[in-house]
Short mmCIF file of C-alpha atoms and ligand atoms in Angstrom, two decimals:
data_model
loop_
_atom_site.label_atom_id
_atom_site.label_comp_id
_atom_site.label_asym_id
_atom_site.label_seq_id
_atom_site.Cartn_x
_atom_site.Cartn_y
_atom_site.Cartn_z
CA UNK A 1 -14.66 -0.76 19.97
CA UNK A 2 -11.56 -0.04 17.90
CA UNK A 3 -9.70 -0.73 14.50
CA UNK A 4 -6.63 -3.20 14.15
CA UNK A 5 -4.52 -2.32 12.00
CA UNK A 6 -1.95 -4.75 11.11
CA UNK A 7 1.19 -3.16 9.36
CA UNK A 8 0.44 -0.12 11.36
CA UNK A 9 3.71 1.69 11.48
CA UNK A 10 4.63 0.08 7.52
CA UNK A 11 4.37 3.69 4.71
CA UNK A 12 0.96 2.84 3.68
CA UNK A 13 -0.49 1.50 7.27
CA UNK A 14 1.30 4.66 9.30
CA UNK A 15 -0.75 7.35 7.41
CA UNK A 16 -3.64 5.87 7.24
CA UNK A 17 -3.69 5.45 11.29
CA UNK A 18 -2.88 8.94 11.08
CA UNK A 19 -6.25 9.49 9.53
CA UNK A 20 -7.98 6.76 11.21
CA UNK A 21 -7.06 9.09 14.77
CA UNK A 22 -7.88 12.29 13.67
CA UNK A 23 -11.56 11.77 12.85
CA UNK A 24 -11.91 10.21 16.12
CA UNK A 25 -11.13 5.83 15.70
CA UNK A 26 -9.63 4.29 18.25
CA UNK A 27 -6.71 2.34 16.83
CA UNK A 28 -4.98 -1.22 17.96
CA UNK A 29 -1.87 -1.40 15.55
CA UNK A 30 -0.23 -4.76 15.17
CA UNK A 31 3.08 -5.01 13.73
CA UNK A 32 6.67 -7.09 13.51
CA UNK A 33 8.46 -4.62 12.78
CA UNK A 34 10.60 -6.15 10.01
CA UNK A 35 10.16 -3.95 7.99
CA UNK A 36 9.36 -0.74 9.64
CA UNK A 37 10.32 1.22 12.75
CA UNK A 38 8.54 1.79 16.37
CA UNK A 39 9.35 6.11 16.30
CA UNK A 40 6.63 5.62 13.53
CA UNK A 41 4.42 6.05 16.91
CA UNK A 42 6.16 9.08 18.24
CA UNK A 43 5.74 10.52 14.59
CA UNK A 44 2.35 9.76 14.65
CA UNK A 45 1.49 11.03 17.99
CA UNK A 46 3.38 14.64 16.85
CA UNK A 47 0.95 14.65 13.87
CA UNK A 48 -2.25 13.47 16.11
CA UNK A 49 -1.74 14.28 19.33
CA UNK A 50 -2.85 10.64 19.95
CA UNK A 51 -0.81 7.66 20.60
CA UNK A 52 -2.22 4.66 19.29
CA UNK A 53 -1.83 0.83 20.79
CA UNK A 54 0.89 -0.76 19.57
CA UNK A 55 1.78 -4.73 19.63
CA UNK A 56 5.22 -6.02 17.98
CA UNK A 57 3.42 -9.63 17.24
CA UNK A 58 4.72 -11.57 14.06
CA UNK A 59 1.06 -12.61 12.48
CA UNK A 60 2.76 -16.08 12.38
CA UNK A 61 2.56 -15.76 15.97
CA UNK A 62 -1.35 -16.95 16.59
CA UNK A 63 -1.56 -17.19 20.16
CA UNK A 64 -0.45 -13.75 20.16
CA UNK A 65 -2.52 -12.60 18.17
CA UNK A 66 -5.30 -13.93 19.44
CA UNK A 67 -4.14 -11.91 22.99
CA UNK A 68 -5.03 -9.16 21.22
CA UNK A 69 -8.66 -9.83 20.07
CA UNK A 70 -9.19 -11.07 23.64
CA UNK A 71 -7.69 -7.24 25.27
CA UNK A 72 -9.99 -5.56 22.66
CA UNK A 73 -12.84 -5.20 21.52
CA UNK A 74 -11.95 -5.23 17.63
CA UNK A 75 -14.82 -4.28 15.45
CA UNK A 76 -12.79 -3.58 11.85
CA UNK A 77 -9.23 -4.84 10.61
CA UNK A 78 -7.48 -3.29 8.04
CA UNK A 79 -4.75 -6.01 7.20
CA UNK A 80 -1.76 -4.16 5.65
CA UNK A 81 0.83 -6.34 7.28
CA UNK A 82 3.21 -8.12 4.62
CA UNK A 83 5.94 -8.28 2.70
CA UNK A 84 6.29 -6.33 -0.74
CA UNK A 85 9.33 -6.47 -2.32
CA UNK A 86 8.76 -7.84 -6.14
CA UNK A 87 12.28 -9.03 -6.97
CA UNK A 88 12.99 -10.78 -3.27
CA UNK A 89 10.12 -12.68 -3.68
CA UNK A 90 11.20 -14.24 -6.90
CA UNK A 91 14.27 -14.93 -4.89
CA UNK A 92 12.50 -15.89 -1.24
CA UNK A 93 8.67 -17.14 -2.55
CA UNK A 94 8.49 -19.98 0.45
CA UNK A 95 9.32 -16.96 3.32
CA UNK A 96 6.74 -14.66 1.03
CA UNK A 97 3.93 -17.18 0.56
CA UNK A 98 4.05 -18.19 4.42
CA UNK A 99 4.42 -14.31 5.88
CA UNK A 100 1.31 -12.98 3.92
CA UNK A 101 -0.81 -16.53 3.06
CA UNK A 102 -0.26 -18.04 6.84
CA UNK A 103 -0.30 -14.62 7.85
CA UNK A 104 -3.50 -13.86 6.72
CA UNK A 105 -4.91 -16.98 7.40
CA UNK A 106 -4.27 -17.03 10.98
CA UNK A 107 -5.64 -13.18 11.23
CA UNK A 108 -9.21 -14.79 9.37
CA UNK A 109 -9.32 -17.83 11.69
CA UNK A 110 -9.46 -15.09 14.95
CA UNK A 111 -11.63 -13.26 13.45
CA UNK A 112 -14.17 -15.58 12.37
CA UNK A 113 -13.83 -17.03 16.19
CA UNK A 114 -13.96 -13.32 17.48
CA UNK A 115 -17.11 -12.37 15.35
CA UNK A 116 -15.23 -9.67 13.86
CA UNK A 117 -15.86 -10.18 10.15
CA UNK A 118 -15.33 -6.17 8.39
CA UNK A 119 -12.43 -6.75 6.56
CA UNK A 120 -10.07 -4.34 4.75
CA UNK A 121 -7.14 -5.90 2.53
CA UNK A 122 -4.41 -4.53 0.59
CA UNK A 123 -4.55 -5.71 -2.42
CA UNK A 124 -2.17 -4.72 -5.66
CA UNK A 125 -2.94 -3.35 -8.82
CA UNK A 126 0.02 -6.37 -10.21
CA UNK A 127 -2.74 -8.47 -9.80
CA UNK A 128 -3.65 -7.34 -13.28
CA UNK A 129 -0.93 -9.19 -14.87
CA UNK A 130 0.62 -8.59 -17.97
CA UNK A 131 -2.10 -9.25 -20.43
CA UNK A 132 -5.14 -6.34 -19.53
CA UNK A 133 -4.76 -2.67 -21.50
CA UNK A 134 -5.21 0.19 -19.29
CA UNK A 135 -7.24 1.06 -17.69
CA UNK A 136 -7.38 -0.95 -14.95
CA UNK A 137 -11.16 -2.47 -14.41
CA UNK A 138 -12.27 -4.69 -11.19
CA UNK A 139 -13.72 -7.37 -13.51
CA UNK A 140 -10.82 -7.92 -16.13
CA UNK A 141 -9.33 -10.98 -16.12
CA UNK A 142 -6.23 -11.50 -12.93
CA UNK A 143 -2.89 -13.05 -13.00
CA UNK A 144 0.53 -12.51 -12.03
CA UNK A 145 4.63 -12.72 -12.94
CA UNK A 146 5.70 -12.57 -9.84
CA UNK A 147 5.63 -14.50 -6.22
CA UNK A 148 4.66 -11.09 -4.48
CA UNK A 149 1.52 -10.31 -6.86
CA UNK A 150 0.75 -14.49 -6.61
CA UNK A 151 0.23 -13.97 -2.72
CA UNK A 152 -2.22 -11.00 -2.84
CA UNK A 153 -4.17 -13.11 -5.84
CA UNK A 154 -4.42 -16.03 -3.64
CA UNK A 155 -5.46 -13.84 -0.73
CA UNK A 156 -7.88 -12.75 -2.83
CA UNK A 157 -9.68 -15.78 -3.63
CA UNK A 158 -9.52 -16.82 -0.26
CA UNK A 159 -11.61 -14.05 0.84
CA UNK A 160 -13.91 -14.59 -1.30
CA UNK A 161 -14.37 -17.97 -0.65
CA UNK A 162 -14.62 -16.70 3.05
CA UNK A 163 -17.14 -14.66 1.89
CA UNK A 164 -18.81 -17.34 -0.16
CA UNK A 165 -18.79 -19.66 3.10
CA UNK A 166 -20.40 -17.17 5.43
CA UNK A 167 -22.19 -14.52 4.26
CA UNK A 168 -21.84 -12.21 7.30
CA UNK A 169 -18.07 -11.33 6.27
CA UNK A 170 -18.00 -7.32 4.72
CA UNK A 171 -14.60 -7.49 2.82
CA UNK A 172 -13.48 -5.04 0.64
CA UNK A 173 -9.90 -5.83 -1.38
CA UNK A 174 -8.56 -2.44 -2.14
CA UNK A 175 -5.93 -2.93 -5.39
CA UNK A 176 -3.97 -0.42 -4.52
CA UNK A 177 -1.72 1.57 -8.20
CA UNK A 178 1.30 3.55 -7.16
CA UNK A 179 1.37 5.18 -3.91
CA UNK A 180 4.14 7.66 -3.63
CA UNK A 181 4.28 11.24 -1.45
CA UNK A 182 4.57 11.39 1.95
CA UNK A 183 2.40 13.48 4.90
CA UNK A 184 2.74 16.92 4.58
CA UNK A 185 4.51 17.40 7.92
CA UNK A 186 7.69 15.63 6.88
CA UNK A 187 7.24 13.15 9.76
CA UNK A 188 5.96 10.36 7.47
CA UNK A 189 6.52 8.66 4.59
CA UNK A 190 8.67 5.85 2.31
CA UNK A 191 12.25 4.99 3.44
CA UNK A 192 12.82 1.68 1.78
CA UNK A 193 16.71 -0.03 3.75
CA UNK A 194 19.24 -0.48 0.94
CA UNK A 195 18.79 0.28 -2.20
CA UNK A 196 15.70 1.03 -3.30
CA UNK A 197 13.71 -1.02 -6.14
CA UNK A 198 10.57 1.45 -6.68
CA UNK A 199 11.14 5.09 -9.08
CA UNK A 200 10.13 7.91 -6.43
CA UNK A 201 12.44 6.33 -3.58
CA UNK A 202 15.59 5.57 -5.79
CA UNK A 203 14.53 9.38 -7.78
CA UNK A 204 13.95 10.85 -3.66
CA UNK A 205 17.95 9.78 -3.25
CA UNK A 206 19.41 11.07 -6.20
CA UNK A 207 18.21 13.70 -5.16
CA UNK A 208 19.91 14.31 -2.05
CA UNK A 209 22.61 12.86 -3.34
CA UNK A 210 22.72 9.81 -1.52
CA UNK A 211 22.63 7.81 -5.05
CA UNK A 212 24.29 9.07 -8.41
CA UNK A 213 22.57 8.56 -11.29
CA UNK A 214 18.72 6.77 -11.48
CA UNK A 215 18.31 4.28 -14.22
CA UNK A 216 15.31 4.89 -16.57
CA UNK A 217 14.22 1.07 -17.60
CA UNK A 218 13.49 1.84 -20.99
CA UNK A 219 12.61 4.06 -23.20
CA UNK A 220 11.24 2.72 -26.10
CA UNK A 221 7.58 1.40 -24.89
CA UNK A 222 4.84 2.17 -27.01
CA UNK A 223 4.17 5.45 -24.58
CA UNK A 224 4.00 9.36 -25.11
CA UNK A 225 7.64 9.66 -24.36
CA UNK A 226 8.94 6.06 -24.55
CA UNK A 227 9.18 5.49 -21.14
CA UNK A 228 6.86 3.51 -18.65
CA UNK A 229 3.64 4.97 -17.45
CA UNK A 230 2.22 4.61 -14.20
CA UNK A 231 -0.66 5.45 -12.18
CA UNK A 232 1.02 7.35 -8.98
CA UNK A 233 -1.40 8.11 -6.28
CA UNK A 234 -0.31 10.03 -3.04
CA UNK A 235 -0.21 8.10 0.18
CA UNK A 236 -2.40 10.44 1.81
CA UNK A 237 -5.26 9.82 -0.62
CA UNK A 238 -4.15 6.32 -0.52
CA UNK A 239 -5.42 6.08 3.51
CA UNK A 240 -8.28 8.35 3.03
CA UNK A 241 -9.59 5.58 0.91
CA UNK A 242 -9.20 3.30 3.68
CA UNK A 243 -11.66 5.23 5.86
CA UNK A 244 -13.82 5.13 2.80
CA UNK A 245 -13.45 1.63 2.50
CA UNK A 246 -13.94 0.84 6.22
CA UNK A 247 -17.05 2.60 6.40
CA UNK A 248 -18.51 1.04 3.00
CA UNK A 249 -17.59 -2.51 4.63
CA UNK A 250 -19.37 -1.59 7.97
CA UNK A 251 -22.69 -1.22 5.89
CA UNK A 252 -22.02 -4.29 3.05
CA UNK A 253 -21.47 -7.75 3.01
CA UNK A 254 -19.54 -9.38 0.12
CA UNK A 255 -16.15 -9.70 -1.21
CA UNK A 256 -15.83 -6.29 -3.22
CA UNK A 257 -12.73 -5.62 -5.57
CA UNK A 258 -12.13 -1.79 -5.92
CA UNK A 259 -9.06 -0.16 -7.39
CA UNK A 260 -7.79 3.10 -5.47
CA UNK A 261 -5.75 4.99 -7.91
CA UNK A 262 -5.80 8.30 -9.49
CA UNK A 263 -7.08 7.30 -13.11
CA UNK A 264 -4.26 9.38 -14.74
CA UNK A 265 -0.82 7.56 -16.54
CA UNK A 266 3.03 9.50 -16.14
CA UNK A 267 5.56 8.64 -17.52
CA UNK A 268 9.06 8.43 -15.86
CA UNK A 269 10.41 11.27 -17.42
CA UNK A 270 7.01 13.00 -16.35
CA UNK A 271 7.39 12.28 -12.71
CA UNK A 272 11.33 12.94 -13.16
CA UNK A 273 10.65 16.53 -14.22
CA UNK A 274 7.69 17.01 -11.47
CA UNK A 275 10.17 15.94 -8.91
CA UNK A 276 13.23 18.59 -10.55
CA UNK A 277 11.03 21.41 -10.21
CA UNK A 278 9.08 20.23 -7.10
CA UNK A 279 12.69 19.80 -5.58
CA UNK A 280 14.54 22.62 -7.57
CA UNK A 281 16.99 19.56 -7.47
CA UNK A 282 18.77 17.95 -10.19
CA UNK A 283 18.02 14.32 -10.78
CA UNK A 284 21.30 12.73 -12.95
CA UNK A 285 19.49 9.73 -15.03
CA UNK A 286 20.98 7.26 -17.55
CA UNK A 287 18.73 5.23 -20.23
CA UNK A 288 19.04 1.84 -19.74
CA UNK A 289 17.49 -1.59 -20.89
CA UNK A 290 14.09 -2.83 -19.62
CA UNK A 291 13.25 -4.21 -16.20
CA UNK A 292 11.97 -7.91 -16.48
CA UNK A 293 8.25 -8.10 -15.79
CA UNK A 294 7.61 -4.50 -16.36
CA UNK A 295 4.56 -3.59 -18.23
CA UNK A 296 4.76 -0.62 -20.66
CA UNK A 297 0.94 1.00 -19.53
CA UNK A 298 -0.48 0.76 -16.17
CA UNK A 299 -3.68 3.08 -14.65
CA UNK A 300 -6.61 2.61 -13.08
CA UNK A 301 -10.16 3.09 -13.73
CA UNK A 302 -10.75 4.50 -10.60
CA UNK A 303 -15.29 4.93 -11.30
CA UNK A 304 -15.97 1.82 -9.09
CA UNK A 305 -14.07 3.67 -5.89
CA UNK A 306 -15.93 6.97 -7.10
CA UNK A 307 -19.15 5.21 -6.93
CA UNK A 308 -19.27 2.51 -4.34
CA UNK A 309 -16.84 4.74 -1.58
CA UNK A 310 -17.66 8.49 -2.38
CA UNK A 311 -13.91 8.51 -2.78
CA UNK A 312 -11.41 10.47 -5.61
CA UNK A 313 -8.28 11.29 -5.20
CA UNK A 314 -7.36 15.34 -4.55
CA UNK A 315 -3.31 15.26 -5.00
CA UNK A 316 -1.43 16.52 -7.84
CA UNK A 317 1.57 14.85 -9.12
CA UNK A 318 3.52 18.13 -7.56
CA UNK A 319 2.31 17.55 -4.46
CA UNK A 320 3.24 14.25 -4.39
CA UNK A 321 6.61 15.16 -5.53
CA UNK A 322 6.97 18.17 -3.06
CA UNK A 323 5.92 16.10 0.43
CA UNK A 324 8.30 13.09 -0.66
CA UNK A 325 10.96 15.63 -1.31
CA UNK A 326 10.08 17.40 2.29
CA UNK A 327 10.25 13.74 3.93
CA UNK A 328 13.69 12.95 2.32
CA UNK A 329 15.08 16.14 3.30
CA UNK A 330 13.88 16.27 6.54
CA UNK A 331 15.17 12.36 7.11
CA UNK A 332 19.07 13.71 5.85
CA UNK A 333 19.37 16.89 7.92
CA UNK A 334 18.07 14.97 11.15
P1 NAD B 1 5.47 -1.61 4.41
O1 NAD B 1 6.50 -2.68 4.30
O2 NAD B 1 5.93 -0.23 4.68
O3 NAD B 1 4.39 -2.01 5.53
C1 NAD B 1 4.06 -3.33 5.82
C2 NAD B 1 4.18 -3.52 7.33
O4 NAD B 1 3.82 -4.87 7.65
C3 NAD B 1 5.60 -3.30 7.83
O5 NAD B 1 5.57 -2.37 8.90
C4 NAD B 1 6.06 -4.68 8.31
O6 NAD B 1 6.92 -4.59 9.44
C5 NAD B 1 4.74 -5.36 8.62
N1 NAD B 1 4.72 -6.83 8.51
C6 NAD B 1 5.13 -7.59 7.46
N2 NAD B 1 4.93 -8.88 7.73
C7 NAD B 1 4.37 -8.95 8.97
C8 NAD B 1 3.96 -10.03 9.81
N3 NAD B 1 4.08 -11.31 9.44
N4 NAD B 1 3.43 -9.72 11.02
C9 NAD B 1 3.31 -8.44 11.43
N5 NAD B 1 3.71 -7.40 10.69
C10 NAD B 1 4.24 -7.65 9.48
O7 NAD B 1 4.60 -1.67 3.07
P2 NAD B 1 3.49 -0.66 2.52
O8 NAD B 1 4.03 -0.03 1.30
O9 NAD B 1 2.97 0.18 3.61
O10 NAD B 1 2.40 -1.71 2.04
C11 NAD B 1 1.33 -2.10 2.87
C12 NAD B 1 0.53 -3.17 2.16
O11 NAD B 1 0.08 -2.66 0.90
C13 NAD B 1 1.31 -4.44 1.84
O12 NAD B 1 0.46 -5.55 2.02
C14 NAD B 1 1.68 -4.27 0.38
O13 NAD B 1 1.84 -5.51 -0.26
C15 NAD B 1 0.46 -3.54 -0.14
N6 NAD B 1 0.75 -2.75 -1.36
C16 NAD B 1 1.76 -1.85 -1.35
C17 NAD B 1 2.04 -1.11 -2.51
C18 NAD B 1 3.20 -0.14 -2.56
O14 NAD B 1 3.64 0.20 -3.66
N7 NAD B 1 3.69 0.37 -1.44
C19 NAD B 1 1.26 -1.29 -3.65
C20 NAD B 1 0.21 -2.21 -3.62
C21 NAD B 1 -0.03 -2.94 -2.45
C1 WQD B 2 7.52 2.48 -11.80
C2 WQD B 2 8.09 2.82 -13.18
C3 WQD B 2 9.75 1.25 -13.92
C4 WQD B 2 12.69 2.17 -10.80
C5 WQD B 2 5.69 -1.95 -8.16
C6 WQD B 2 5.20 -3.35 -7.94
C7 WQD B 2 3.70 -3.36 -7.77
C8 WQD B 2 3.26 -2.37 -6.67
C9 WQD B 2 3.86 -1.02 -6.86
C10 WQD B 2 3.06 -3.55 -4.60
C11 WQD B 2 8.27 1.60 -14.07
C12 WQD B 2 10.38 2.61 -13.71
C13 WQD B 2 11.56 2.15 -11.60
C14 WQD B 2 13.90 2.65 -11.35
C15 WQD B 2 12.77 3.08 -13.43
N1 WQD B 2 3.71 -2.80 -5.37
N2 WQD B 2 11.60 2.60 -12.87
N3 WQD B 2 13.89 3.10 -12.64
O1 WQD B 2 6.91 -1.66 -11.03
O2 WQD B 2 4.95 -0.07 -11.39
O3 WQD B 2 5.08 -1.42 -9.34
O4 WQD B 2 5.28 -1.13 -7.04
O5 WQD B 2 2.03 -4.12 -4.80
O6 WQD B 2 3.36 -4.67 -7.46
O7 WQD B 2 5.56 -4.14 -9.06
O8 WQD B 2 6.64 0.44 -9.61
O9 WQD B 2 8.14 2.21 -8.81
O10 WQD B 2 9.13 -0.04 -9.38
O11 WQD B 2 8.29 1.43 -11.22
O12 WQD B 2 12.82 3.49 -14.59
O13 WQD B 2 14.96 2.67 -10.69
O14 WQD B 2 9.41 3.36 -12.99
O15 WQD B 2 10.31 0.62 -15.04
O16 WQD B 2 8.02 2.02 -15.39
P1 WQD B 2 5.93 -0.72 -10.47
P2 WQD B 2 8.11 1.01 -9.68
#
């Protein structure tokens, strides 16, 4: 009996197979590629000493798919596998809404026809819209700005018509705040191709020098410093919720919303300075004007995770700071 775990070798997907292997899971990971590499495995097998199964399938590709529910005997999914970027998919919705809505559609269908009905889903705190004050609660009201944020709402509401249809699906949509950080070996962690839209990547290459100067979208929100404030949560704590989750889902049925964040706001000057002295690095920043769609306030109330999954997260904003710095400068002397 193992775990598939589609977007396997993506940031998110890659640590939590990490943690998936060491207490024991045997792991299936299914994965295009597009927008992640295959010496993810080789990393992952340094950290483990396991080597998971790995399939490059496109979850467009059904029949493929479907090979793999036929090889294995899969008992969980957690369905990572999609595509993130906000700003492309305002540029790109048809490719987005087809990749994760077809996508996911096709990995239900098998499923259902496999028997295989514990579901995991990453979900995004975005799908809080613009129009909730923090914090973050499962049973505010949900809408988006953005393409991206639309597909994981409508994913959402599919599952839990799923659920509605046949009650012997166990799904649990994890809305996930801002994971940052990176495993504590170095091996792992976010390297976004180009330039990167998200603060700790773009603040990570500054850093090494790869970029100049970060821009700081604003800095006259209604916030303790003027700048936005987010809820970052460390990757690692991230995929220990996953277990959490997985195990919660193996014992309930339902459709169960459940934010995985840290419960705490910083600001971007906050995690600016965390990463300076994490880094004893300089990090050159200029003020400029607001981002579209940015909210000024967003953090979690993370009681629902605490309560239904035993889980809290552990890491500091330090430690998130010091393993991403670790990862980056690991990646440029290599
Ligand atoms: P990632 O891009 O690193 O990982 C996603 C993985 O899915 C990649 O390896 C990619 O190659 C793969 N993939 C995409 N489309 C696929 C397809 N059609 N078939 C097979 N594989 C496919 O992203 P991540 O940061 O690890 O995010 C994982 C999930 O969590 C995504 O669904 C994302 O929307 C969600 N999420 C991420 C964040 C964040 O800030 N990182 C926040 C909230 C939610
Ligand atoms: C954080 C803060 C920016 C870059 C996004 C998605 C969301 C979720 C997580 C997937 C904000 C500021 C940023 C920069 C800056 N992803 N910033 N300069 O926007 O909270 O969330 O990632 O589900 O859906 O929207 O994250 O890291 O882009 O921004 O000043 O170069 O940093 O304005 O206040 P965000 P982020």
């Amino acid at each position: 009996m193992g775990i598939l775990v589609t977007g396997g070798t993506g940031y998110i997907g890659s640590h939590t197979v990490v943690e998936l292997l060491e207490i024991g899971e045997e792991v299936i990971i299914v994965d295009n590629l597009c927008n992640s590499s295959i010496d993810v495995l080789d990393k992952i097998e340094m950290i483990t000493g396991k080597r998971p199964v790995f399939y490059e399938i496109d979850l467009l590709d059904k029949e493929k798919l479907e090979f793999v529910f036929k090889e294995h005997q899969i008992e969980s999914v957690i369905h990572f596998a999609g595509l993130k970027a906000v700003g492309e998919s305002v540029k790109i919705p048809l490719t987005y809404y087809e990749n994760n809505i077809t996508g996911t559609l096709n990995l239900c269908k098998i499923m259902e026809k496999y028997e295989c009905r514990n579901l995991v889903f990453s979900s995004s705190a975005t799908v809080y819209g613009m129009n909730n004050t923090a914090p973050f609660r499962e049973d505010m009201p949900l809408s988006t700005t953005n393409p991206y944020g639309t597909t994981k709402l409508m994913i959402e509401n599919i599952l839990r018509d799923l659920y509605v249809a046949n009650h012997d699906w166990h799904i649990v949509l994890l809305r996930y705040f801002n994971p940052i950080g990176a495993h504590e070996s170095g091996l792992l962690g976010e390297n976004p191709k180009g330039i990167p839209n998200n603060l700790l990547p773009y603040v990570m290459q500054v850093a090494i020098g790869k970029l100049e100067c970060l821009s700081i979208y604003g800095d006259d929100y209604d916030t303790k410093d003027g700048t936005g404030v987010r809820d970052y949560i460390h990757v690692v704590d991230l995929a220990k919720g996953h277990i959490s989750a997985v195990e919660y889902a193996r014992k309930h049925e339902g459709a169960e919303a459940i934010n995985l964040g840290t419960g705490n706001g910083y600001s971007v000057l906050e995690v600016v300075k965390a990463f300076e002295e994490a880094s004893h690095k300089h990090v050159n920043y200029r003020i400029a004007p607001r981002r579209d769609g940015d909210i000024a306030i967003c953090y979690a109330d993370a009681s629902k995770a605490k309560k239904l999954l035993n889980w809290e997260a552990q890491k500091t904003i330090d430690e998130m700071c010091m393993d991403s710095y670790r990862f980056i400068e690991k990646l440029a002397n290599a």
